[in-house]
Short mmCIF file of C-alpha atoms in Angstrom, two decimals:
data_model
loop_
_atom_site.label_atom_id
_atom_site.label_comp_id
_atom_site.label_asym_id
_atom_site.label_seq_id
_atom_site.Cartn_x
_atom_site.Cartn_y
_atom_site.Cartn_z
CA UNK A 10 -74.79 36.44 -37.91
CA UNK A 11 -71.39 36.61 -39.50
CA UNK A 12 -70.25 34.56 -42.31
CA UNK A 13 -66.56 34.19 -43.95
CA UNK A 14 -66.91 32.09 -46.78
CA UNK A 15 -65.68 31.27 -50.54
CA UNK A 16 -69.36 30.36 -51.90
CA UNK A 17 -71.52 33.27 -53.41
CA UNK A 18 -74.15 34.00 -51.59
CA UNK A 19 -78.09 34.54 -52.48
CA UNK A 20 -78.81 38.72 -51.59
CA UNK A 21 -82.71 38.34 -52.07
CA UNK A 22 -82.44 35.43 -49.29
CA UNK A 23 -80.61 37.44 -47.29
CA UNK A 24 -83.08 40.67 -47.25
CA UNK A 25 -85.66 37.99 -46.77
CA UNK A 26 -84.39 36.84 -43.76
CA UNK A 27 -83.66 40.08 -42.68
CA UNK A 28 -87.25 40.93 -42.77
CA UNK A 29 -88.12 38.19 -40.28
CA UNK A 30 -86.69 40.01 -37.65
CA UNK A 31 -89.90 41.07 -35.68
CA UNK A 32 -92.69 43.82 -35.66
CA UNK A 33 -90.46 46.31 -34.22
CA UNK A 34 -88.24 46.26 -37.66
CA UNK A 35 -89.29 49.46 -40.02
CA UNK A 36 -86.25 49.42 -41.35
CA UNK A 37 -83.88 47.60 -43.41
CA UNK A 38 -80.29 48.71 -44.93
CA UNK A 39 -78.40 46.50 -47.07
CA UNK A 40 -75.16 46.98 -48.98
CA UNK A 41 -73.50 44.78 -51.35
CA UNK A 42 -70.07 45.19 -52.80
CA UNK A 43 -69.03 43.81 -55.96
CA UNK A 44 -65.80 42.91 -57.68
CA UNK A 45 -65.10 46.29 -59.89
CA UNK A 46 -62.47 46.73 -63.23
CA UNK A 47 -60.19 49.19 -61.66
CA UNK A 48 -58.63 49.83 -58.67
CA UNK A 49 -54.84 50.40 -57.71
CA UNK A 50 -54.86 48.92 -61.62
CA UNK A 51 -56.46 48.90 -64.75
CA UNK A 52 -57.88 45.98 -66.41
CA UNK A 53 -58.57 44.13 -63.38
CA UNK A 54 -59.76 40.78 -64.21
CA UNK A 55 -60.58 39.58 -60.30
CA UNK A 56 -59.39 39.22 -56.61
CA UNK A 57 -57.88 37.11 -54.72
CA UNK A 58 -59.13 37.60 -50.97
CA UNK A 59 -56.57 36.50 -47.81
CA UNK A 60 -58.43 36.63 -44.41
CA UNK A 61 -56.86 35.82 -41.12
CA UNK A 62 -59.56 33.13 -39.80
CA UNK A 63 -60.93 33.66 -36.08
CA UNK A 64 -59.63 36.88 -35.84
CA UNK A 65 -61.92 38.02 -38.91
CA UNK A 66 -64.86 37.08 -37.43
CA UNK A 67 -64.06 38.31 -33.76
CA UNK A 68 -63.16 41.68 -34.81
CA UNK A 69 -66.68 41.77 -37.21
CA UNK A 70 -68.51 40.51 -34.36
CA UNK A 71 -66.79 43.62 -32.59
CA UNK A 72 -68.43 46.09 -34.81
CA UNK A 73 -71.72 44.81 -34.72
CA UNK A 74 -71.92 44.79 -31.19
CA UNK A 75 -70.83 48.74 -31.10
CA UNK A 76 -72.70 49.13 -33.55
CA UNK A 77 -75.63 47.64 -31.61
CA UNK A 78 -74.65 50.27 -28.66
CA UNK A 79 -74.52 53.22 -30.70
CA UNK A 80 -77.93 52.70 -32.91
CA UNK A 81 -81.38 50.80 -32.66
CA UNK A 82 -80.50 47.32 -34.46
CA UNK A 83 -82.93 44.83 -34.21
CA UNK A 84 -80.71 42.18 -36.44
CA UNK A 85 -77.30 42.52 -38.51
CA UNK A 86 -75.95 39.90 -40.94
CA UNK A 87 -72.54 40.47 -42.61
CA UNK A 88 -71.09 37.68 -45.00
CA UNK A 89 -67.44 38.56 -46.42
CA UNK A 90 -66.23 36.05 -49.62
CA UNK A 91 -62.49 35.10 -49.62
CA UNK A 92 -60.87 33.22 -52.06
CA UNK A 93 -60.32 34.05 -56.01
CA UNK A 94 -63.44 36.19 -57.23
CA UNK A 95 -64.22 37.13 -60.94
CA UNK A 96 -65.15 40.68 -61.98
CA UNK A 97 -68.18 41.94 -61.15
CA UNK A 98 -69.42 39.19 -58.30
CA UNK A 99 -70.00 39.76 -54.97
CA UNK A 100 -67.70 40.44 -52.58
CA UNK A 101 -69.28 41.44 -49.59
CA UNK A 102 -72.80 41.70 -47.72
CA UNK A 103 -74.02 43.97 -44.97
CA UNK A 104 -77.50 44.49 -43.80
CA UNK A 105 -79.30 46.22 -40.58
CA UNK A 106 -82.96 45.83 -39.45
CA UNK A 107 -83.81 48.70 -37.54
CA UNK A 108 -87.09 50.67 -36.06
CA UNK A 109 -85.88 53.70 -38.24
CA UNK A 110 -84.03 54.55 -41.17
CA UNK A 111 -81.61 56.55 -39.81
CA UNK A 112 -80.12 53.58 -37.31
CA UNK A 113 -79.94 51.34 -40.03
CA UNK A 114 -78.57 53.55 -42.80
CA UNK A 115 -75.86 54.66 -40.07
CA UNK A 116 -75.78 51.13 -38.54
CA UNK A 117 -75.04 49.50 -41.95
CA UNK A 118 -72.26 52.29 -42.95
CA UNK A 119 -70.35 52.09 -39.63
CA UNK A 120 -70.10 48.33 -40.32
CA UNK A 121 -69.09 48.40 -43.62
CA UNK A 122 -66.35 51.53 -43.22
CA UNK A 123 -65.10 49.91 -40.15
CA UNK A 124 -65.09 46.33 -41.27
CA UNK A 125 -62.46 47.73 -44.15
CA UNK A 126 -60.20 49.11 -41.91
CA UNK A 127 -60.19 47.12 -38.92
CA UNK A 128 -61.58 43.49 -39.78
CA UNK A 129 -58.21 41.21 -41.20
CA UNK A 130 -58.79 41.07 -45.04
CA UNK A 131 -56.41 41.89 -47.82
CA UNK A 132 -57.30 41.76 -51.54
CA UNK A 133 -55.16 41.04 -54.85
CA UNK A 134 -55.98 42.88 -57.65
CA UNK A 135 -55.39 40.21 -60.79
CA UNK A 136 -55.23 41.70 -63.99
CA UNK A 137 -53.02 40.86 -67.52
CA UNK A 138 -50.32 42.65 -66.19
CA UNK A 139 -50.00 40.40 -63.43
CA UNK A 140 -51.05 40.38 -59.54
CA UNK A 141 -50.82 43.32 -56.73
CA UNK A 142 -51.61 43.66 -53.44
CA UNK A 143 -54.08 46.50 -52.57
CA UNK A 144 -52.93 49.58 -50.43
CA UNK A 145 -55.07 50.90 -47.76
CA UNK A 146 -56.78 53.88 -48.60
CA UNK A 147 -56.68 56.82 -46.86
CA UNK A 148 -59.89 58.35 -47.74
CA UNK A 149 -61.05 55.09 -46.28
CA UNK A 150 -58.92 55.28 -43.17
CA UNK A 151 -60.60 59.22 -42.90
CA UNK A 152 -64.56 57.68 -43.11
CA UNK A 153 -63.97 54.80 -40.58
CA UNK A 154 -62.09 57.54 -38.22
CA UNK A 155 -64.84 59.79 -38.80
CA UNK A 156 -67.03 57.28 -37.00
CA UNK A 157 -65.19 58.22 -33.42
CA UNK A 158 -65.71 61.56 -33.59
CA UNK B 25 -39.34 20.33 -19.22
CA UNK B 26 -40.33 21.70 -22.73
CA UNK B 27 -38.94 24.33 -24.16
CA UNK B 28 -41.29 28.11 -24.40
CA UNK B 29 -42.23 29.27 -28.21
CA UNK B 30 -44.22 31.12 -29.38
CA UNK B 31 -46.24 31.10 -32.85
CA UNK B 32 -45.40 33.56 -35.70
CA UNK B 33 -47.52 34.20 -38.59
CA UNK B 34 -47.99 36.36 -41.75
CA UNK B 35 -50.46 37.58 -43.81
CA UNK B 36 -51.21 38.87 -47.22
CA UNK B 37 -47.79 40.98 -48.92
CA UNK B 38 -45.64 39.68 -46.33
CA UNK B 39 -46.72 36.14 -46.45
CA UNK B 40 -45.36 35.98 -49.97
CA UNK B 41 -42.37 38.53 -50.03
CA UNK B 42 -41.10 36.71 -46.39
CA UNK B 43 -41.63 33.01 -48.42
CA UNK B 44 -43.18 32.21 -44.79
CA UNK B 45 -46.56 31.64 -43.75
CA UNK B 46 -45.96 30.81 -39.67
CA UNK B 47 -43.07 30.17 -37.47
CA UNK B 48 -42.74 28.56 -34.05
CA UNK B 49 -39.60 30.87 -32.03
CA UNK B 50 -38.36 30.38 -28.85
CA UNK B 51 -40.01 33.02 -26.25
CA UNK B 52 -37.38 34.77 -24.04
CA UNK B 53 -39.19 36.27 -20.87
CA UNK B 54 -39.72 40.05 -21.26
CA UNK B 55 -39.85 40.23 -25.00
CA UNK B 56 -42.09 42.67 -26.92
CA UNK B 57 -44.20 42.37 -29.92
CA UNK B 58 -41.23 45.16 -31.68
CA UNK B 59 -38.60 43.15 -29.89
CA UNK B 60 -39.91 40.27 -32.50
CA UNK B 61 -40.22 42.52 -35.30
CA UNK B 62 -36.56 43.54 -34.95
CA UNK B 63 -34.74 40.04 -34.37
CA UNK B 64 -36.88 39.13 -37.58
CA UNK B 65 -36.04 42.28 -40.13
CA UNK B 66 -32.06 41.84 -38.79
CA UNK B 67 -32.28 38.44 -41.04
CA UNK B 68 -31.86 40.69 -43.76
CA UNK B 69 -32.91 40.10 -47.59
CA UNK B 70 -36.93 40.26 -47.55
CA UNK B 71 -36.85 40.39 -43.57
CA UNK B 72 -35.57 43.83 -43.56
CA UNK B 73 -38.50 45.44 -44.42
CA UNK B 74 -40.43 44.61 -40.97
CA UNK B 75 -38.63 47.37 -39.23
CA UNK B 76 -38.78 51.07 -41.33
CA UNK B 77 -40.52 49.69 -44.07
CA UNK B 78 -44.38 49.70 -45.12
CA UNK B 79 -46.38 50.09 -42.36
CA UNK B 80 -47.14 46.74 -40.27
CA UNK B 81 -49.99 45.95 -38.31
CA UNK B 82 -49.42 43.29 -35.37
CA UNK B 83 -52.02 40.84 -33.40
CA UNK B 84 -51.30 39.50 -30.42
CA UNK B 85 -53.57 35.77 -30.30
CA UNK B 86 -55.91 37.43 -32.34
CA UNK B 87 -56.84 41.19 -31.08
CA UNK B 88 -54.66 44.35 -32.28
CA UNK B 89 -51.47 44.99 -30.63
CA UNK B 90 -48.79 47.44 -30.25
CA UNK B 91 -45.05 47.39 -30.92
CA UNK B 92 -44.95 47.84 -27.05
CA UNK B 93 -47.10 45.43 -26.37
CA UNK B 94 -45.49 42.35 -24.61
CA UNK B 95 -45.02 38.70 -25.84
CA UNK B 96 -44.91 35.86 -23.77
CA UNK B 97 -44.72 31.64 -24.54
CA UNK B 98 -48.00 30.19 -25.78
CA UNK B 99 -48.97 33.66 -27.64
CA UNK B 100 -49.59 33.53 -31.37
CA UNK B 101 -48.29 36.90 -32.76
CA UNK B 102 -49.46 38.19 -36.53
CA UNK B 103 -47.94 40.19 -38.60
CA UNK B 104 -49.68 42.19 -41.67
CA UNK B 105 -49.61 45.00 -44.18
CA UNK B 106 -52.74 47.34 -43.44
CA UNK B 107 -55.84 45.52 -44.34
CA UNK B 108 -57.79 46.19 -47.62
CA UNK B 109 -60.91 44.00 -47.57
CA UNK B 110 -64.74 44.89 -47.79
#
């Protein structure tokens, strides 16, 4: 299940539902990302989050489903915020139920590098000395590329 | 019968530096999604920067596209920096 949204959402609920996923589940990987002080600036104070709606959820829907091809996942559940978000809340949810650890550890990575290079997001970094768009990394251009090799 | 556009929009960096959120063009047969790009930068002032500036990414209704890829009337087409979310 895939949700865009500008509420916060409730992690413990989250793994909980997760672990209602059948017998077959040994497995669960979760990662949460949270709203940090620095980035491309100092200071940073929150985000602002832009998404392009439709396309964000087709192209998220897109990983989970290779995702699903390449590893043993019994249930995913990603939930992106957009919107303004104060330091240190949560940004970003993505969790894999899997027979083994290693599919959902690997599962749940692939998602999350992928989703920040392919799925249509941008953050602003708002800080006292005023707003900036985020550049795309290119260490995290290298880990999602690494996943196609 | 009514005249062939297509939609425009922007995203993100652009959105504000272009002033322009979505536009609604007229779509001239064999047009690519760089054909666009260059009739918009050759507006000049903030436009300029579409063609041999910062990298942009384009959608064609919705999936990833190429400069080369082709336009046609009906098609929403999206420009946008490189995304940063997650």
């Amino acid at each position: 299940m895939i949700s865009v949204q500008t509420e916060d959402f409730d992690a413990a609920a989250e793994y909980a539902a997760l672990r209602d996923s059948g017998a077959g589940t040994g497995a669960i990987a979760t990662f949460t990302g949270l709203v940090r002080d620095s980035g491309d600036t100092q200071g940073v104070s929150g985000l602002f989050l832009e998404h392009y709606p439709g396309m964000t959820e087709q192209m998220i829907a897109g990983l989970i489903e290779e995702a699903s091809r390449r590893w043993d996942v019994r249930k995913a559940r990603v939930i992106h915020r957009v919107g303004e978000l104060l330091l240190q809340e949560q940004i970003v949810f993505v969790g894999v139920c899997s027979a083994h650890r290693a599919d959902a550890f690997s599962a749940c990575e692939f998602i999350m590098d992928a989703l920040k290079t392919s799925a249509p997001f941008w953050k602003k970094e708002l800080s006292e000395s005023g707003e900036h768009w985020v550049e795309q990394k290119a260490s995290d251009v290298a880990r999602g590329e690494a996943w196609n090799t | 019968m009514t005249e062939q556009t297509l939609t425009v929009r922007f995203f993100a960096r652009l959105r504000e530096e272009l002033g322009t959120e979505q536009l609604t063009l007229p779509a001239d047969g064999e047009q690519t999604a760089g054909d666009l790009l260059a009739a918009l930068a050759s507006r000049g002032g903030p436009w300029a920067q579409l063609q041999g500036g910062q990298p942009v990414m384009i959608a064609i209704n919705q999936a990833m596209a190429k400069p080369g890829s082709p336009v046609k009337a009906g098609d929403e087409v999206a420009f946008f920096p490189p995304v940063t979310g997650g």
